[in-house]
Amino acid sequence: MRKLIFTLLLLPTLLFSQDSWVRFQVTFDFYAPTESNFFMVSNSYGDTSMYYQPTTPYEVLDTILPVFSGDYTVSLRDNYGDGWTSSLPASFVMGNSCQGNLINWNPVVGSFFQRDTVITILPCPPPGPPAPCVQTIVSINLDQYPEETSWDIKDSLGNILLSGGTYPNVPDYQPQVIINCLPVGELSFTIYDIYGDGLEGSLWGGQDGSYYVMQCGDTLVYGNVANFGFDSTHTFISDTCIPAPPIPGCMDDDYVEYNLSATVSDSSCATLKIYGCIDSTMFNYDSLANTMEYIEQCSYELVLYDLVGNGWVGTTLEIYQNSDTTAFALDSGYSQTFYLDLFAPAEVSAMLFVSQQAQGTALECGFTLTGPEGVIIEVPVATQGIAFTLYQGFTDCGTTCEEKVYGCMDSLATNYVDSANINTMCYYFPGCIFPAYLEYHSDTTNGYYTDINVQDSCSTIAIFGCMDSTAYNYDTAANVDNGGCVDYIYGCMDGTMFNYNPLATSPDTCIPFVYGCTDPTMFNYSLVANSDNGSCIPFVYGCTDSTAFNYNPIANADNSSCVPYIYGCTDPSALNYSTTANTEDFSCIAYVYGCMDSLALNFDPLANTDNGACIEIVVGCMDQAAYNYEPIANTSDSTLCLYNANCITGPGNPYWLNDPCYAWVILVDEYCCDNEWDNICQATYDYCDGTWVGPLPLRVSSRELISITDILGRPAKKNQTGVLFYRYNDNTIERYFKNDK
C-alpha cells in the first residue's frame, strides 16, 4: 500500500516536465512504523510532492524525486512527541548536485510532534544514475565496558564511510545496531578497544562481546573472538545483492510433495495428503495415511518475571504466530502467569519492547513460554540488556496417534482395565480380592479371584510389619512380613557431632566437628579437619627467603627461584658495568678517555680508557735560530741547540753557516773547522744533502755522556726513577726507563 500511495502522489507532477530534482537519504528510528512519517508540500501549488510512511524499524530510504523549482515546506512528524530518536538516532538529509545539502539533520535530535523547514529548490539538470550501494547492518554486542569500544568502516583509499563509539552513556552489554547503505567494492571493518583487552569481558567477571557485519542476509564479518587486543581489522567485499535463483517444486501444501522452499511451481505435485497416524507402533495406525496428523492447537503457559518486583514499567511483550499478535505486561509483583492457545506445528516469536524512557527496565525483565514439548522460548531475568530482541521457537502439540494399552476390556471381569484399547485375558474365579486380608489370593495360575458371591472369604485383616524378632523394628502384632526389617544400625546418635547418623538405632563412637581447610590442593590443608570452614588459602609460589633479591612477601610456597643479591655497577654506560649484578653498589666509574702511555708526550694519568691518540716524545732543539733546529721535535732540550760552530769561515758559499748540514759537519768534524774545507768536508755535506753514498769519516776521538734529562727536559740523575734521556757528544740520544725497584 505504501508504494501505491507514493506512486499516486507523484502522478500529478510527472504529467509535466520538471526542471529540477532532490535526493532523500533518510534513516528512521525504531519506532518509525507506528510514530513517524514525512512529507514535502509545494508552497506555490499547494500540492504534496512527497509523502513517506516507513513500515519497518530502522528503515533506510534513498530515493530521487523530480520536482519543479520553487519553494517547498518539508515536515517531519512524530505522533509520540519525542522526535525521531531511540537507542539509534535517525537522520534526514536531502539536496541535489547543484545546491548540495538543502537539509542536513544528522542526527535528528530534539523532541517534536512536527518539525518544519522551508527550502528553495533551484533548477538543476537531472542526475545520472546513483552509485550502487548495499544496505549494511553493523551489530556490536558490547561487554561491560562500552566506554572502551569504537569501530569504523573504510574504503580501499582509507576514507571513513561509517563509524561509531565510544559508548560512555550506553548501558553495559546493550547491543548497538547500525543500518546504512555502503558503496560497492572492497571495504574494511576495524573494531578498537582503548584498554587493549578487546571485548573479553569474561576476564573481569562479566560476559564477552561480539560484532557482526551483514549484507544481503549474509554475515561478512564474524567477530565471535573477543580477545582481539587493541584492534582487529576485517576486509570484506561489498556487492549488490543477487536474487536467489528460482527453486522449482510443488507449492500446493495439499500434496505430499509440497516444498516449503520452492519459489516456482512445477509439475511435481502428485500425491494428495491423507492425514492420519502413520506410526505403525501406535494403536490407531492408519495404513492408508501418508501424512502425520498433528493436534492442531493446544495450551501454552507464559510466565513473566520481574527482578525488582515493580512491574514492567514501559515494557511490553508481544507473542506472534501467523497473523495473530498478543501483548502482555507485568503490572506489579515478581511474576505473573498467562495461558494462551497456539497452533502447531508452527513458528512462534516473542518481541520485548522497551520505551526510550525505560531502557534500563530490560535488565529486569524475563519470560518463559512452555508447552507440551517443554520450554520453547526462555529469557532469564537480568540477562538481556537490550531494548528489543526477537526470539523464535517452534510449537508442537503432539500427534493424534494413540499409544497401545493392553488389558481386559470386560467390565465384569476382575481384571477389567478401563483405559485398555487392546483386549487381553479376563479372569472371573471367586475368592478374596482385597490385599488388606490374609485370605487375599495372588496366585494367577488359575486366573484372578473374585468375591462376587462369597464376601465373607476375607476374614482376617492383614497386619504388615517386620516379623523378624532379631530386627530393630520387630513388630509383635504383624502377621504379614512386609520385607522391611531393619537390622540394628550402630552409629553416632548425637546430632551435634560430625559423624551423626540419623539412621543409627544403637549408639556408637561420636566424632566432634574439627573445622579447617579440607581441600588437599590448598596451602593450609588440615589433615585433622573434617568440616571445611572456608579458610582455604591457595598456594602462592615464589621466593620466600626474605634475604633474597627476588623475595616475594605474598608467597607461601617456595619454588626454588630465589636469587641472591649481587652487588656491582648496574649502569651499562659505566666502565665497570657488571652484567651479573642486580643491586647497585654505587661503584660505577665513568669512562675517561685519553693517552695511557706513560712514555708518551700527552700521557694522561687520569685516563682509564686509551683513546689511541698518544704522541711519541721527540726530544730536540726547538729553537729555529739554532743551527740544529729540529722541526719534528715536540720536547725541547736547550742544551742540544747549537748557535756557534766554532768555524766561521770556509771556502765556497759564504752562507754555509745558515745551512744545517754545514752546521752538522762542523759539529762532528773538527777537522773541517780547523783546516781547509777539503773534499772530505764537502762529501760529508753532500751526504747530508742525500747525494753521497759512502762511509762518513768521523773525527770524534771518543763518545762521551753530555747530559741526563727527564721527560720534561729537566736535569736528572742516573739513579732517578721514570723516563730518562742520555745525550752524548756524538749527537746521539738514548732513552731509559727506571722504576723504583
Coordinates of N, CA and C in Angstrom, one line a residue, residues 306-410:
D306 N 10.0 -10.4 36.9 CA 10.5 -9.1 37.2 C 11.5 -9.2 38.3
L307 N 12.7 -8.8 38.1 CA 13.7 -8.9 39.1 C 13.5 -8.0 40.3
V308 N 12.9 -6.9 40.1 CA 12.7 -5.9 41.2 C 11.3 -6.0 41.8
G309 N 10.3 -6.4 41.0 CA 9.0 -6.6 41.6 C 8.1 -5.4 41.4
N310 N 8.5 -4.4 40.7 CA 7.7 -3.2 40.5 C 7.0 -3.2 39.1
G311 N 7.0 -4.4 38.5 CA 6.3 -4.5 37.2 C 7.2 -4.0 36.0
W312 N 6.7 -4.3 34.8 CA 7.5 -3.9 33.6 C 7.1 -2.5 33.2
V313 N 7.7 -1.5 33.9 CA 7.4 -0.1 33.6 C 7.9 0.2 32.2
G314 N 7.0 0.6 31.3 CA 7.4 1.0 30.0 C 7.8 -0.2 29.1
T315 N 7.5 -1.4 29.5 CA 7.9 -2.6 28.8 C 6.7 -3.5 28.5
T316 N 6.7 -4.0 27.3 CA 5.7 -5.0 26.9 C 6.3 -6.1 26.1
L317 N 5.6 -7.3 26.1 CA 6.0 -8.5 25.4 C 4.9 -8.8 24.5
E318 N 5.3 -9.0 23.2 CA 4.3 -9.4 22.2 C 4.6 -10.8 21.7
I319 N 3.6 -11.7 21.6 CA 3.7 -13.0 21.1 C 3.1 -13.0 19.7
Y320 N 3.9 -13.5 18.7 CA 3.4 -13.5 17.3 C 3.3 -15.0 16.9
Q321 N 2.2 -15.3 16.2 CA 2.0 -16.6 15.5 C 1.1 -16.3 14.3
N322 N 1.5 -16.7 13.1 CA 0.8 -16.4 11.9 C 0.5 -14.9 11.9
S323 N -0.8 -14.5 11.8 CA -1.1 -13.0 11.8 C -1.6 -12.6 13.1
D324 N -1.6 -13.4 14.2 CA -2.1 -13.1 15.5 C -1.0 -12.5 16.3
T325 N -1.3 -11.4 17.1 CA -0.4 -10.8 18.0 C -1.1 -10.6 19.3
T326 N -0.4 -11.0 20.4 CA -1.0 -10.8 21.7 C 0.1 -10.1 22.6
A327 N -0.3 -9.1 23.3 CA 0.6 -8.3 24.1 C 0.4 -8.6 25.6
F328 N 1.5 -8.6 26.3 CA 1.5 -8.9 27.8 C 2.4 -7.9 28.5
A329 N 2.0 -7.6 29.7 CA 2.9 -6.8 30.6 C 2.6 -7.2 32.0
L330 N 3.7 -7.2 32.8 CA 3.6 -7.5 34.2 C 3.3 -6.2 35.0
D331 N 2.1 -6.1 35.5 CA 1.7 -4.8 36.2 C 2.5 -4.6 37.4
S332 N 2.6 -5.6 38.3 CA 3.4 -5.5 39.5 C 3.7 -6.9 40.0
G333 N 4.5 -6.9 41.1 CA 5.0 -8.2 41.6 C 6.1 -8.8 40.8
Y334 N 6.5 -10.0 41.3 CA 7.7 -10.6 40.7 C 7.4 -11.5 39.6
S335 N 6.2 -12.1 39.4 CA 5.9 -13.0 38.4 C 4.4 -12.9 38.1
Q336 N 4.0 -13.3 36.9 CA 2.6 -13.4 36.5 C 2.5 -14.5 35.4
T337 N 1.5 -15.3 35.5 CA 1.3 -16.4 34.6 C 0.1 -16.2 33.7
F338 N 0.3 -16.4 32.4 CA -0.8 -16.3 31.4 C -0.9 -17.7 30.6
Y339 N -2.1 -18.0 30.1 CA -2.3 -19.1 29.3 C -2.9 -18.7 27.9
L340 N -2.3 -19.3 26.9 CA -2.7 -19.0 25.6 C -2.7 -20.2 24.7
D341 N -3.6 -20.3 23.7 CA -3.7 -21.4 22.8 C -2.9 -21.0 21.6
L342 N -2.0 -21.9 21.1 CA -1.2 -21.7 20.0 C -1.4 -22.9 19.0
F343 N -1.3 -22.6 17.7 CA -1.4 -23.6 16.7 C -0.1 -24.3 16.6
A344 N -0.2 -25.6 16.1 CA 1.0 -26.4 16.0 C 0.8 -27.4 14.8
P345 N 1.9 -27.8 14.2 CA 3.3 -27.2 14.4 C 3.4 -25.9 13.6
A346 N 4.0 -24.9 14.3 CA 4.1 -23.6 13.6 C 5.1 -22.8 14.5
E347 N 5.8 -21.8 13.8 CA 6.7 -20.9 14.5 C 6.0 -20.0 15.4
V348 N 6.6 -19.6 16.5 CA 6.1 -18.6 17.4 C 7.2 -17.7 17.7
S349 N 7.0 -16.4 17.8 CA 8.0 -15.4 18.1 C 7.6 -14.6 19.3
A350 N 8.6 -14.0 19.9 CA 8.3 -13.1 21.0 C 9.3 -11.9 20.9
M351 N 8.7 -10.7 21.0 CA 9.5 -9.5 20.9 C 9.2 -8.6 22.2
L352 N 10.4 -8.3 22.8 CA 10.3 -7.5 24.0 C 10.5 -6.0 23.7
F353 N 9.5 -5.2 24.0 CA 9.6 -3.7 23.6 C 9.9 -3.0 24.9
V354 N 10.8 -2.0 24.8 CA 11.1 -1.2 26.0 C 11.1 0.3 25.5
S355 N 10.4 1.1 26.1 CA 10.3 2.5 25.7 C 11.7 3.2 26.0
Q356 N 11.8 4.3 25.2 CA 13.1 5.1 25.4 C 13.3 5.6 26.8
Q357 N 12.2 5.9 27.5 CA 12.2 6.4 28.8 C 12.5 5.3 29.9
A358 N 12.5 4.1 29.5 CA 12.7 3.0 30.4 C 13.6 1.9 29.9
Q359 N 14.8 2.4 29.3 CA 15.7 1.5 28.7 C 16.3 0.5 29.8
G360 N 16.5 0.9 31.0 CA 17.0 0.0 32.0 C 16.1 -1.1 32.4
T361 N 14.8 -0.9 32.1 CA 13.9 -1.9 32.5 C 14.2 -3.3 31.9
A362 N 14.8 -3.3 30.7 CA 15.1 -4.6 30.1 C 16.0 -5.4 30.9
L363 N 16.8 -4.8 31.7 CA 17.7 -5.6 32.6 C 16.9 -6.3 33.7
E364 N 15.7 -6.0 33.9 CA 14.9 -6.6 34.9 C 13.9 -7.6 34.4
C365 N 13.6 -7.7 33.1 CA 12.6 -8.4 32.5 C 13.0 -9.8 32.0
G366 N 12.2 -10.8 32.2 CA 12.4 -12.1 31.7 C 11.1 -12.8 31.5
F367 N 11.1 -13.9 30.7 CA 9.9 -14.6 30.5 C 10.2 -16.0 30.0
T368 N 9.2 -16.9 30.2 CA 9.3 -18.3 29.8 C 8.0 -18.7 29.1
L369 N 8.1 -19.3 27.9 CA 6.9 -19.9 27.2 C 7.1 -21.4 27.2
T370 N 6.2 -22.1 27.8 CA 6.2 -23.6 28.0 C 5.0 -24.2 27.4
G371 N 5.2 -25.3 26.7 CA 4.1 -26.1 26.1 C 4.3 -27.6 26.4
P372 N 3.5 -28.4 25.7 CA 3.6 -29.9 25.9 C 5.0 -30.4 25.6
E373 N 5.7 -29.8 24.7 CA 7.1 -30.2 24.3 C 8.2 -29.7 25.2
G374 N 7.7 -28.9 26.2 CA 8.7 -28.3 27.2 C 8.8 -26.8 26.9
V375 N 10.0 -26.2 27.3 CA 10.3 -24.8 27.1 C 10.7 -24.5 25.7
I376 N 10.0 -23.6 25.0 CA 10.4 -23.3 23.6 C 11.0 -21.9 23.5
I377 N 10.7 -21.0 24.4 CA 11.3 -19.7 24.5 C 11.6 -19.4 25.9
E378 N 12.8 -19.0 26.2 CA 13.1 -18.6 27.6 C 14.1 -17.5 27.6
V379 N 13.8 -16.5 28.3 CA 14.7 -15.3 28.5 C 14.9 -15.1 30.0
P380 N 16.0 -15.6 30.7 CA 16.1 -15.5 32.1 C 16.2 -14.0 32.5
V381 N 15.8 -13.8 33.8 CA 15.8 -12.4 34.4 C 17.3 -11.9 34.4
A382 N 17.4 -10.6 34.1 CA 18.6 -9.8 34.2 C 19.7 -10.4 33.3
T383 N 19.4 -10.9 32.1 CA 20.4 -11.3 31.2 C 20.3 -10.6 29.9
Q384 N 19.3 -9.8 29.7 CA 19.1 -9.1 28.4 C 19.1 -7.6 28.6
G385 N 20.2 -7.0 28.3 CA 20.3 -5.6 28.4 C 20.1 -4.9 27.1
I386 N 18.9 -5.1 26.5 CA 18.6 -4.7 25.2 C 17.2 -4.0 25.1
A387 N 17.0 -3.2 24.1 CA 15.7 -2.6 24.0 C 14.7 -3.5 23.3
F388 N 15.1 -4.3 22.4 CA 14.2 -5.2 21.7 C 15.0 -6.4 21.2
T389 N 14.4 -7.5 21.2 CA 15.1 -8.7 20.6 C 14.0 -9.7 20.2
L390 N 14.1 -10.3 19.1 CA 13.2 -11.2 18.5 C 13.6 -12.7 18.9
Y391 N 12.8 -13.4 19.6 CA 13.0 -14.8 19.9 C 12.1 -15.7 19.2
Q392 N 12.6 -16.8 18.7 CA 11.8 -17.7 17.9 C 11.8 -19.1 18.4
G393 N 10.7 -19.8 18.4 CA 10.6 -21.1 18.8 C 9.6 -21.9 17.8
F394 N 9.4 -23.2 18.1 CA 8.5 -24.0 17.3 C 7.6 -24.8 18.2
T395 N 6.3 -24.5 18.0 CA 5.3 -25.2 18.8 C 5.1 -26.6 18.3
D396 N 4.7 -27.5 19.2 CA 4.4 -28.9 18.9 C 3.5 -29.4 19.9
C397 N 2.2 -29.5 19.5 CA 1.2 -30.0 20.4 C 1.1 -31.6 20.4
G398 N 1.9 -32.2 19.6 CA 1.8 -33.7 19.5 C 1.0 -34.1 18.4
T399 N 1.0 -35.4 18.2 CA 0.2 -36.1 17.1 C -1.1 -36.6 17.6
T400 N -1.9 -37.1 16.7 CA -3.2 -37.8 17.0 C -3.0 -39.2 17.3
C401 N -1.8 -39.7 17.2 CA -1.5 -41.1 17.5 C -1.8 -41.5 18.9
E402 N -2.4 -42.7 19.1 CA -2.7 -43.2 20.5 C -1.8 -44.4 20.8
E403 N -1.3 -44.4 22.0 CA -0.5 -45.5 22.5 C -1.3 -46.8 22.6
K404 N -0.7 -47.9 22.4 CA -1.4 -49.2 22.7 C -1.5 -49.4 24.2
V405 N -2.7 -49.7 24.7 CA -2.9 -50.0 26.1 C -3.5 -51.4 26.2
Y406 N -2.8 -52.4 26.7 CA -3.2 -53.7 26.8 C -4.0 -54.0 28.1
G407 N -5.1 -54.8 28.1 CA -5.8 -55.1 29.3 C -7.2 -55.7 29.0
C408 N -7.8 -56.3 30.1 CA -9.1 -56.9 29.9 C -10.1 -55.8 29.7
M409 N -10.9 -55.9 28.7 CA -11.9 -54.8 28.4 C -13.3 -55.2 28.8
D410 N -13.5 -56.3 29.5 CA -14.8 -56.7 30.1 C -14.9 -56.1 31.4

